[in-house]
Coordinates of C-alpha atoms in Angstrom, one line a residue:
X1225 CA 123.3 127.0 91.1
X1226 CA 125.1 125.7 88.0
X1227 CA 122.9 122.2 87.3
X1228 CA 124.6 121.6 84.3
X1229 CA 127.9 121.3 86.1
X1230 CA 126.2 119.4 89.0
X1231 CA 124.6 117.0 86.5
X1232 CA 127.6 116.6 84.5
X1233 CA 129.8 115.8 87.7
X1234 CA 127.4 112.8 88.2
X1235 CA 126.9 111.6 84.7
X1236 CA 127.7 107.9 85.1
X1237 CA 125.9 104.6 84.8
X1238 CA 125.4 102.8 88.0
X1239 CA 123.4 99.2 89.0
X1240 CA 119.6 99.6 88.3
X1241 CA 117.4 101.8 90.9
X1242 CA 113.8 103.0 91.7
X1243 CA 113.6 106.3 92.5
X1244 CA 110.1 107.5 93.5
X1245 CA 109.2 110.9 93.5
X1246 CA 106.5 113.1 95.7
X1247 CA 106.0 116.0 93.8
X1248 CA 103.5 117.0 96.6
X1249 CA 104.7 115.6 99.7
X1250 CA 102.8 114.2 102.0
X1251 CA 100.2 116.2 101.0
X1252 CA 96.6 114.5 100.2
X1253 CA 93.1 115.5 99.3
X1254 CA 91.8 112.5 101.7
X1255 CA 92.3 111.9 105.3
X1256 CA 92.8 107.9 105.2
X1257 CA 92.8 106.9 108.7
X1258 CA 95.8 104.4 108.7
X1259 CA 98.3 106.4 106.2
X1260 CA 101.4 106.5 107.6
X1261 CA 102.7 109.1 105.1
X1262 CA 100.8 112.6 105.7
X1263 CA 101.8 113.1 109.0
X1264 CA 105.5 113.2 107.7
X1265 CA 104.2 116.7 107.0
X1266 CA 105.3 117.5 110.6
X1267 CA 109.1 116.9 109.1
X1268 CA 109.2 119.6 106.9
X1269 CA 108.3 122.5 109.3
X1270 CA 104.7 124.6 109.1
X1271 CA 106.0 127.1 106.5
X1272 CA 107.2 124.4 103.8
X1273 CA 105.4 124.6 100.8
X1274 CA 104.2 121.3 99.1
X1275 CA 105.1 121.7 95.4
X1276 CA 108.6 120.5 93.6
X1277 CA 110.2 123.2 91.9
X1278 CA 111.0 122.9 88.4
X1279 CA 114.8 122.7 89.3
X1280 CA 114.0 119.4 91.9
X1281 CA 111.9 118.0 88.4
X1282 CA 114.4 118.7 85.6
X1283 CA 117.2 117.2 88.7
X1284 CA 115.3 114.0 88.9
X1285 CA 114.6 113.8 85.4
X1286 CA 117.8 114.2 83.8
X1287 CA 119.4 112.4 86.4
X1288 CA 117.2 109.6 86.3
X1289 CA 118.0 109.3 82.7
X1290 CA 122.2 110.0 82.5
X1291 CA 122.3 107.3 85.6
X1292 CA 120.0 104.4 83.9
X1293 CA 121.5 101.7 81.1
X1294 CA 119.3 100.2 78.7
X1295 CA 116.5 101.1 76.3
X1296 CA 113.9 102.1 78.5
X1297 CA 113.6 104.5 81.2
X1298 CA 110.4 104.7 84.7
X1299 CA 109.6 107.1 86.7
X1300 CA 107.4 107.2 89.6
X1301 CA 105.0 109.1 91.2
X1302 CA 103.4 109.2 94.5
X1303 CA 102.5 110.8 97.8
X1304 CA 100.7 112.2 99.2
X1305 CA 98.9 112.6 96.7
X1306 CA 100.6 113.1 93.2
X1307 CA 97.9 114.9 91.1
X1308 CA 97.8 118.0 93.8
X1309 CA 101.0 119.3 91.8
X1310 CA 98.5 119.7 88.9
X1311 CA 97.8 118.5 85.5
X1312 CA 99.9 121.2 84.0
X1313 CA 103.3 119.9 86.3
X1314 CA 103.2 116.6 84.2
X1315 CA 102.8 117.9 80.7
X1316 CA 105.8 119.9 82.0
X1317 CA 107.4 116.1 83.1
X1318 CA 106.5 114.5 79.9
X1319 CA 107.9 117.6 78.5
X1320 CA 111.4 116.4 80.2
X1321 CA 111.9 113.2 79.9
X1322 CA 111.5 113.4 76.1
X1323 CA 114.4 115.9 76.5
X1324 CA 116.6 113.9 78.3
X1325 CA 115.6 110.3 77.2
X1326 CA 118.0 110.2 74.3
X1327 CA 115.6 108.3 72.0
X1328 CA 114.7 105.6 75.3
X1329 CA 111.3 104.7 76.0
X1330 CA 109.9 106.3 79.1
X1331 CA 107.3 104.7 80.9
X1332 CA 105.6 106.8 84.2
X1333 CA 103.9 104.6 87.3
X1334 CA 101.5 106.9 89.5
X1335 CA 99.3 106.1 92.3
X1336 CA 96.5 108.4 93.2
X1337 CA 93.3 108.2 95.1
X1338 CA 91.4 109.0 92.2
X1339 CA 89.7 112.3 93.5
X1340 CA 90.7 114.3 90.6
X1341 CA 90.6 112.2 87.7
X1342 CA 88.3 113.8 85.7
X1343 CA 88.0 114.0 81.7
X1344 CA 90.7 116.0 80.9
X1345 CA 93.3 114.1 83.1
X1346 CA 91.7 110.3 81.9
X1347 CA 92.9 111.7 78.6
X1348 CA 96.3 112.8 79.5
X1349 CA 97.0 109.9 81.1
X1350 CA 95.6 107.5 78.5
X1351 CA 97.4 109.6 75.7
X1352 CA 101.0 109.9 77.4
X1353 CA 100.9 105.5 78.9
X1354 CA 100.9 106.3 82.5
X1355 CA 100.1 102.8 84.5
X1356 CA 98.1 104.4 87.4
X1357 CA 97.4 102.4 90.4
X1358 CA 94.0 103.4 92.1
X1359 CA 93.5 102.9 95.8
X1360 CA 90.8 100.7 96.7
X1361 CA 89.9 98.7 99.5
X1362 CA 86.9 96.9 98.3
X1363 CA 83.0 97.6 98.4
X1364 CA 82.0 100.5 99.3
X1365 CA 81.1 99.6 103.1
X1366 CA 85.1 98.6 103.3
X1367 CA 86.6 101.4 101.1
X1368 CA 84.5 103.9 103.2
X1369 CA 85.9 102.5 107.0
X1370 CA 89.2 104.1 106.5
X1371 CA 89.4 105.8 103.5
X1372 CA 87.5 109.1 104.6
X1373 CA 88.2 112.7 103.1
X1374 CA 89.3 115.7 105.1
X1375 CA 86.0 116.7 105.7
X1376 CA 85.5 113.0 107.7
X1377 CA 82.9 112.0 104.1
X1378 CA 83.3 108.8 102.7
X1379 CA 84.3 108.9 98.6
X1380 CA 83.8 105.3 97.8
X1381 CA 81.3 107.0 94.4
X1382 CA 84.2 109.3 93.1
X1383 CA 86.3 106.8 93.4
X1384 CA 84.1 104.3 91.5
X1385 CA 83.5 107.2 88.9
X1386 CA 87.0 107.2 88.6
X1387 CA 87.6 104.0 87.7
X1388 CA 85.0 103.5 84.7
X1389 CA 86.3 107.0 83.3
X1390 CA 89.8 105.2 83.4
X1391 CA 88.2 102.6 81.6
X1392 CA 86.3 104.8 79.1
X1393 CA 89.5 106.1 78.2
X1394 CA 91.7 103.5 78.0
X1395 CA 94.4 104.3 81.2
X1396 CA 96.3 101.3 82.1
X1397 CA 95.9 100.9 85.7
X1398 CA 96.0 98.6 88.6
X1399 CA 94.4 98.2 92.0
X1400 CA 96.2 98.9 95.0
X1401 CA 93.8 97.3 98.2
X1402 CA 95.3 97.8 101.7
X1403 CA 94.1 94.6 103.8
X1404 CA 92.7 95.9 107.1
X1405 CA 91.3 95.0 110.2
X1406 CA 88.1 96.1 107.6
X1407 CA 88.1 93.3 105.1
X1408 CA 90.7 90.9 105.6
X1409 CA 87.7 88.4 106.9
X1410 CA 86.3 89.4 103.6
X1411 CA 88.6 88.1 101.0
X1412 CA 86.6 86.7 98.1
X1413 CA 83.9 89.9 98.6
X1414 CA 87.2 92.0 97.8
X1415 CA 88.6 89.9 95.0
X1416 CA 85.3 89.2 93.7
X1417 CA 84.3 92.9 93.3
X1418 CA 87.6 94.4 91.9
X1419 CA 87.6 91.3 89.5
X1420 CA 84.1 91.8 88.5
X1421 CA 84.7 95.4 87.8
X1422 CA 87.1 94.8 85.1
X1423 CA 90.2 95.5 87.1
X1424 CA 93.0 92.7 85.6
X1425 CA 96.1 93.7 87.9
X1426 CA 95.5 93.7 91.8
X1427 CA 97.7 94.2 94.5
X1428 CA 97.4 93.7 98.4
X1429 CA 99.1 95.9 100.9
X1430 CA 99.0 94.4 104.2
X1431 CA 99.0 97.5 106.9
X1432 CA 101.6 97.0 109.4
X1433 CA 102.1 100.2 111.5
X1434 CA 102.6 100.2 115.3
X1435 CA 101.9 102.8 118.0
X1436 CA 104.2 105.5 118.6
X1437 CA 107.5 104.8 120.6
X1438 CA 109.5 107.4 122.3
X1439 CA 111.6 108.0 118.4
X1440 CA 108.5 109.2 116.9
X1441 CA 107.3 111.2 120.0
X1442 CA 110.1 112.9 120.0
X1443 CA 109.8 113.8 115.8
X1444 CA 105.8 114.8 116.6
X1445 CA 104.4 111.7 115.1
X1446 CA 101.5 109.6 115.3
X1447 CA 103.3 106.5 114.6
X1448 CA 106.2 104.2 115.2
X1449 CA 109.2 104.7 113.3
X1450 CA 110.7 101.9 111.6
X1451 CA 112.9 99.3 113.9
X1452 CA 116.6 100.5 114.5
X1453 CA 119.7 98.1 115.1
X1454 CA 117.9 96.9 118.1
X1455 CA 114.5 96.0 116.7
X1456 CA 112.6 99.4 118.2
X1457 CA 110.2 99.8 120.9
X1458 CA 108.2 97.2 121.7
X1459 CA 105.0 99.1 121.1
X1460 CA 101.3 97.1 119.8
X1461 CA 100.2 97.5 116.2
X1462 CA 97.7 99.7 115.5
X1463 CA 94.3 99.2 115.5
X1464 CA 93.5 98.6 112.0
X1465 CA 95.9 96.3 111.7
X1466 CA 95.4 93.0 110.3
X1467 CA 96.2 89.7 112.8
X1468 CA 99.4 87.9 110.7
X1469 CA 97.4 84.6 110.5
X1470 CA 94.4 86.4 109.1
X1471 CA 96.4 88.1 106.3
X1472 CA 97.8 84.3 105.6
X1473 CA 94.0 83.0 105.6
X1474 CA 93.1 85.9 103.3
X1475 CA 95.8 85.4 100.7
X1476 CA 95.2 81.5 100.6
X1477 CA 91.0 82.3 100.4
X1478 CA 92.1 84.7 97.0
X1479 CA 94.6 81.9 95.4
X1480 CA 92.3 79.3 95.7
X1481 CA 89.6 81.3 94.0
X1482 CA 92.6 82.6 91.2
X1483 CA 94.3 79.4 91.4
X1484 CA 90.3 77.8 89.6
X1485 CA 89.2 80.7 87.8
X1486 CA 91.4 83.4 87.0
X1487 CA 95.0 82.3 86.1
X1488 CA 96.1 84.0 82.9
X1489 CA 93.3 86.3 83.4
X1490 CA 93.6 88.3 86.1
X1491 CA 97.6 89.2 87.8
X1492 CA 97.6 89.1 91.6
X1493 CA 101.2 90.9 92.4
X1494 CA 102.0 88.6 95.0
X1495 CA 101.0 85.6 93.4
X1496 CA 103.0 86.5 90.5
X1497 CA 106.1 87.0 93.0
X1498 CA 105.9 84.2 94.3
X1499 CA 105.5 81.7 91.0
X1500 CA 109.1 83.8 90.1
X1501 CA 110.4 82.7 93.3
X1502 CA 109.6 79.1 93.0
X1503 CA 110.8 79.1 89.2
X1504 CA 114.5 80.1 90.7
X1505 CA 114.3 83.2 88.8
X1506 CA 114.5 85.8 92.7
X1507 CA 111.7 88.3 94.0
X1508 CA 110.4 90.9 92.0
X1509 CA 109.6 92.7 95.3
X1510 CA 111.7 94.4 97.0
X1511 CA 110.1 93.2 100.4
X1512 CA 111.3 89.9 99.4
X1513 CA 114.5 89.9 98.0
X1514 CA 117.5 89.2 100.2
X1515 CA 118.6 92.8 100.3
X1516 CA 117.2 95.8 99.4
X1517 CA 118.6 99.5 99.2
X1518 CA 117.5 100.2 95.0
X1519 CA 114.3 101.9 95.5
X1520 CA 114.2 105.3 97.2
X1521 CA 112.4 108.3 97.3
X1522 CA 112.8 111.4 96.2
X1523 CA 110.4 114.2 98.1
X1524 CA 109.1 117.7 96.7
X1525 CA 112.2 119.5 97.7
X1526 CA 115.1 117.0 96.4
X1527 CA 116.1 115.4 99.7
X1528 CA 116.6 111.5 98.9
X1529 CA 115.4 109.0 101.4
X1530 CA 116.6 105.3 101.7
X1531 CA 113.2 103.8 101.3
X1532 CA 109.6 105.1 101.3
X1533 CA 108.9 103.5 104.9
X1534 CA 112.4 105.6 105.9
X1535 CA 111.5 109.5 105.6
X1536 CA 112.8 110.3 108.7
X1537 CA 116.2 112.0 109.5
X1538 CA 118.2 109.4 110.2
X1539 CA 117.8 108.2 106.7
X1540 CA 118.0 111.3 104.7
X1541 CA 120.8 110.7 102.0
X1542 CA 121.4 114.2 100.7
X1543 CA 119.5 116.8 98.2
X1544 CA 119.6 116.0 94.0
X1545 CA 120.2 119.8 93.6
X1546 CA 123.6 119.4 95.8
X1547 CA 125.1 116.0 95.0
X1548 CA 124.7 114.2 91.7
X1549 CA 122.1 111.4 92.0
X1550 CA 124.4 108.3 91.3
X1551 CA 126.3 109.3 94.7
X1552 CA 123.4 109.5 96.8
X1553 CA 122.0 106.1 95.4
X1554 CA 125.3 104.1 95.7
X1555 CA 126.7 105.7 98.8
X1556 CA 128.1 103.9 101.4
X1557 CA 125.5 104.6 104.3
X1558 CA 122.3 103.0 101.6
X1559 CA 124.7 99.9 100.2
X1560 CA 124.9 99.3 104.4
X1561 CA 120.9 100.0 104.6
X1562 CA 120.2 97.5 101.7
X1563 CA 122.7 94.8 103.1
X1564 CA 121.4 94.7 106.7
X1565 CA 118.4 93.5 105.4
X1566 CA 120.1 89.8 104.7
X1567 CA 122.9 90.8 107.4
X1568 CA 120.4 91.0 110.3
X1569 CA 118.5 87.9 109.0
X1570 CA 117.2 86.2 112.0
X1571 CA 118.2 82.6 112.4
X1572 CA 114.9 81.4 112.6
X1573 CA 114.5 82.5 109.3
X1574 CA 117.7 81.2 107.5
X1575 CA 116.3 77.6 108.7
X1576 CA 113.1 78.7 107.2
X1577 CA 111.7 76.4 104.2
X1578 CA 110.8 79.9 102.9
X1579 CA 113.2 81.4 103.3
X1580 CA 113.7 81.6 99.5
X1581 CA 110.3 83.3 98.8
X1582 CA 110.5 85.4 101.8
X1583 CA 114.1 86.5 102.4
X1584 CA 112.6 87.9 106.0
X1585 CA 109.7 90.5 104.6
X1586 CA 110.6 94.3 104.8
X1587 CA 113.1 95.5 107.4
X1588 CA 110.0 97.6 108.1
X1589 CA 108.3 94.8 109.3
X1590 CA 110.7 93.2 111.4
X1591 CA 109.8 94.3 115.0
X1592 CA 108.2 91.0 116.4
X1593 CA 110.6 89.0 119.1
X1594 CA 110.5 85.4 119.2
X1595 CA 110.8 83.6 122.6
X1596 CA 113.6 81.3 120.7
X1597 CA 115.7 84.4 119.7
X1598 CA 116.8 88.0 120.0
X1599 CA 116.3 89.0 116.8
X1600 CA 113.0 90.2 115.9
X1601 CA 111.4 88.7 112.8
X1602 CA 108.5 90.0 110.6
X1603 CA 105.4 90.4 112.3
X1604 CA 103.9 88.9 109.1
X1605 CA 105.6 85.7 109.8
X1606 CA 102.7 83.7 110.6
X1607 CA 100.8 85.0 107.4
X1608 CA 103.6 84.3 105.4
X1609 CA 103.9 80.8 106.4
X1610 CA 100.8 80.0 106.6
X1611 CA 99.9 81.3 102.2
X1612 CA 103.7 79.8 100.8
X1613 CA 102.7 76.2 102.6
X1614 CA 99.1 76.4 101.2
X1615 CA 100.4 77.7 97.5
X1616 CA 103.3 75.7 97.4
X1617 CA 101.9 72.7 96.0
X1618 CA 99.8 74.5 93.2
X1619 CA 103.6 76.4 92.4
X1620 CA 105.5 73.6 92.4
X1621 CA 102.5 72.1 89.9
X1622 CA 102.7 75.6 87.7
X1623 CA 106.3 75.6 87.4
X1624 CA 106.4 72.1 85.9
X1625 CA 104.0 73.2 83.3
X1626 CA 106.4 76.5 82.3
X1627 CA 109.0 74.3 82.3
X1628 CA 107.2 72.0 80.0
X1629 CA 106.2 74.5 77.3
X1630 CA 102.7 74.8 79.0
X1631 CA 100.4 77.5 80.0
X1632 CA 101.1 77.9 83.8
X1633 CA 96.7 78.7 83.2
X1634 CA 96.6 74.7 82.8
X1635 CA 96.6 74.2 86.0
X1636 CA 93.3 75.3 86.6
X1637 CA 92.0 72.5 83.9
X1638 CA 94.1 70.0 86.5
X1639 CA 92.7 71.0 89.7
X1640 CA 89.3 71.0 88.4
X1641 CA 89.3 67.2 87.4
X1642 CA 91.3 66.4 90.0
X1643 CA 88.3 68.6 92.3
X1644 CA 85.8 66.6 90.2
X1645 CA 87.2 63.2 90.8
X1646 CA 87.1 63.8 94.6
X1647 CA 83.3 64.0 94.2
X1648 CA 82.9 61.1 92.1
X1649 CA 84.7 58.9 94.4
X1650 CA 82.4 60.4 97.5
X1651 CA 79.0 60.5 94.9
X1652 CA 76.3 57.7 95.4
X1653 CA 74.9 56.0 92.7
X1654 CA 71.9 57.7 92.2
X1655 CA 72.9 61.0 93.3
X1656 CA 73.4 64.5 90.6
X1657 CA 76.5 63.4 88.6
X1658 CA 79.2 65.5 90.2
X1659 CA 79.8 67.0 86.0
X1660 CA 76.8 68.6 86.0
X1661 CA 74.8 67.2 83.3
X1662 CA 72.1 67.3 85.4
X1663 CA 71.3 63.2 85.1
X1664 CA 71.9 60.9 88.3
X1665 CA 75.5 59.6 88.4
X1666 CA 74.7 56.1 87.4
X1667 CA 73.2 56.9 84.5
X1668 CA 76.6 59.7 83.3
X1669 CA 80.2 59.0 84.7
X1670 CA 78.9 55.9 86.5
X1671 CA 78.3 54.2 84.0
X1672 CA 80.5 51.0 83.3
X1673 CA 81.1 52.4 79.8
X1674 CA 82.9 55.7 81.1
X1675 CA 84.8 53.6 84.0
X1676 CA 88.5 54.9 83.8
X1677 CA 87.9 58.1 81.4
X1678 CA 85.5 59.9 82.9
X1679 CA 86.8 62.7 85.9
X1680 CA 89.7 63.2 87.4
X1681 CA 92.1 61.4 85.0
X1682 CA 94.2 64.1 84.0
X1683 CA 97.3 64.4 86.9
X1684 CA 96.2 67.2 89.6
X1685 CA 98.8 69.6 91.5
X1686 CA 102.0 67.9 92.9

């Protein structure tokens, strides 16, 4: 196979696009008991062997890189698990992209359970900038509920070793939590104990998968695949699941602890979505923007898929080693894929008040049907609602001081004295001071003196 002429035949610059690689498959060194992506091992026949070939890598590399405008150029790896392709297949993708990059930056995301980071790949990944996100569910009783290896053991301590030898060596890396059935009634014990730990970037997964319908039966899987035209089956969530509200009460527990403690300090993904969406400036999530379509994936044998949550058949786009990578990402059948997102918008959602912050959740998630409608809507609806009308008056508050020149961290200063001025006006007179000085409230801020400048007098949320 000539790749040089294949590569060549597709050198063009197209619209910006995500292209996530599995160099392992579906593959993993755990057993997690909701993953919905190892069983897509039954896709790729009993024989298939889990590794990319250098010929799928250099593919994705170079195309990657003669499709991409601007300075800087990301790749992405996950699975499965990534680091089963071994240590030695990075240095070999480092190796490429400085090949191909044409004097860009290249930056490299990878998520990993954190099994196999020992010394010698800490130090890899701290020397070469990889932003690694770890999965981790929470304290150890949580993490251990689903997240079990193969041999049914619970790793909760190699992954806690994993994370300090991060540390110790200086990897960038973020927290990816899954919000089960196993700790969304436990929101600030999560928060609390990734926070505490050190870890500045957090984001939460909610776990949406449903039973098996009659398409997945038929493909020898374990779970529902993703909605068709017609919504899907109408088959229950799984077990784990989290209830929609309880997701919504778990978020709003988390930005009211952020929202007074944390803001500038520690980055909550979603939070930090949403404050782009009420500044005007779109969704940085896919999930959330109005279509969608510009992040694929790219598994160990160069077949592109339309989206992570769409490796199955149906959405197969074609193989990097047969057609240049700018075709498969802007052909026709994925620019329909990303445009039925906003095209199949229910109408209960286009009257929506968030509508603008939501845009209708992942196609993914759209399976629940509404007594009012036909269409089904997200089945994280509820959640949804529920966190954008409890954040919404803190957001609006944030974005006025951005657009002000402020710190969007000055908010916690406001809702603070505004917190502390609601227990003045409820204090007795010869009760603690609500400040915390430790005298009786008469003899602090009760004073006649410190009438009309002691709490509260700076302007709270609005």
């Amino acid at each position: 196979m000539d790749t040089d002429a294949l590569t060549r035949a597709g050198t063009r610059r197209i619209a910006p696009f995500h292209l996530m690689a599995k160099p392992a498959g579906p593959q993993c060194n755990m057993a997690c008991r909701y993953c919905f992506y190892t069983e897509k091992e039954a896709l790729f026949g009993a024989s298939r062997v889990f590794r990319m070939s250098d010929a799928v890598l250099e593919a994705y590399t170079r195309g990657v890189a003669d499709a991409q405008e601007g300075p800087e150029l990301t790749y992405a790896w996950q699975g499965g698990e990534p680091t089963l392709a071994g240590l030695d297949f990075f240095r070999r993708a480092v190796e490429l992209q400085r090949r191909y990059a044409g004097g860009r930056r290249t930056h490299n995301s990878f998520q990993t359970n954190g099994l196999a980071l020992n010394d010698e790949w800490c130090a890899f990944l701290a020397e070469q900038r990889f932003l690694v996100g770890l999965s981790l569910d929470g304290p150890a009783e949580i993490q251990n509920t689903y997240r079990r290896d193969r041999a049914d053991r619970p790793r909760f301590d190699a992954v806690w070793d994993a994370l300090q030898r991060m540390q110790r060596h200086g990897v960038e890396f973020n927290t990816l939590t899954v919000v089960s059935r196993a700790n969304v009634d436990r929101p600030l014990d999560v928060y609390r104990f990734l926070r505490d730990a050190g870890v500045k970037h957090l984001q939460f997964i909610p776990l949406v998968e449903r039973r098996p319908d009659d398409a997945a039966r038929a493909l020898g899987l374990e779970l529902a695949a993703p909605p068709g035209e017609s919504g899907g089956g109408a088959t229950a969530v799984m077990p784990w699941c989290p209830a929609p509200e309880a997701y919504g009460r778990f978020l709003s527990a988390i930005f009211d602890e952020w929202i007074r403690h944390d803001v500038g300090r520690v980055y909550v993904q979603l939070f930090e979505v949403a404050l782009g969406s009420w500044m005007g400036l779109g969704a940085a999530l896919c999930q959330f923007a109005p279509t969608c379509g510009r992040a694929l994936v790219l598994e160990q044998d160069g077949d592109v898929y339309a989206c992570d949550h769409f490796v199955y058949p149906a959405y197969r786009l074609g193989n990097v080693l047969q057609t240049p990578l700018p075709d498969l990402v802007d052909a026709p059948v994925q620019q329909r894929f990303g445009e039925a997102k906003r095209d199949r918008l229910p109408a209960v959602c286009r009257e929506c008040p968030w509508l603008f912050a939501c845009n209708g959740d992942c196609p993914k998630h759209r399976f629940d049907r509404l007594p009012s409608g036909a269409v089904p809507v997200s089945h994280l609806c509820a959640g949804y609602r529920l966190f954008f009308a409890h954040a919404d008056p803190y957001l609006r508050r944030m974005c006025a001081l951005l657009r002000a020149g402020l710190p969007a961290s000055a908010i916690m200063d406001e809702v603070a004295a505004s917190e502390r001025a609601a227990a003045e006006r409820a204090v007795g007179r010869n009760d603690p001071c609500p400040c915390g000085s430790g005298r009786k409230f008469k003899q602090c801020h009760g004073r006649p003196a410190l009438a009309g400048r002691g709490l509260g007098t700076e302007r709270g949320p609005s």
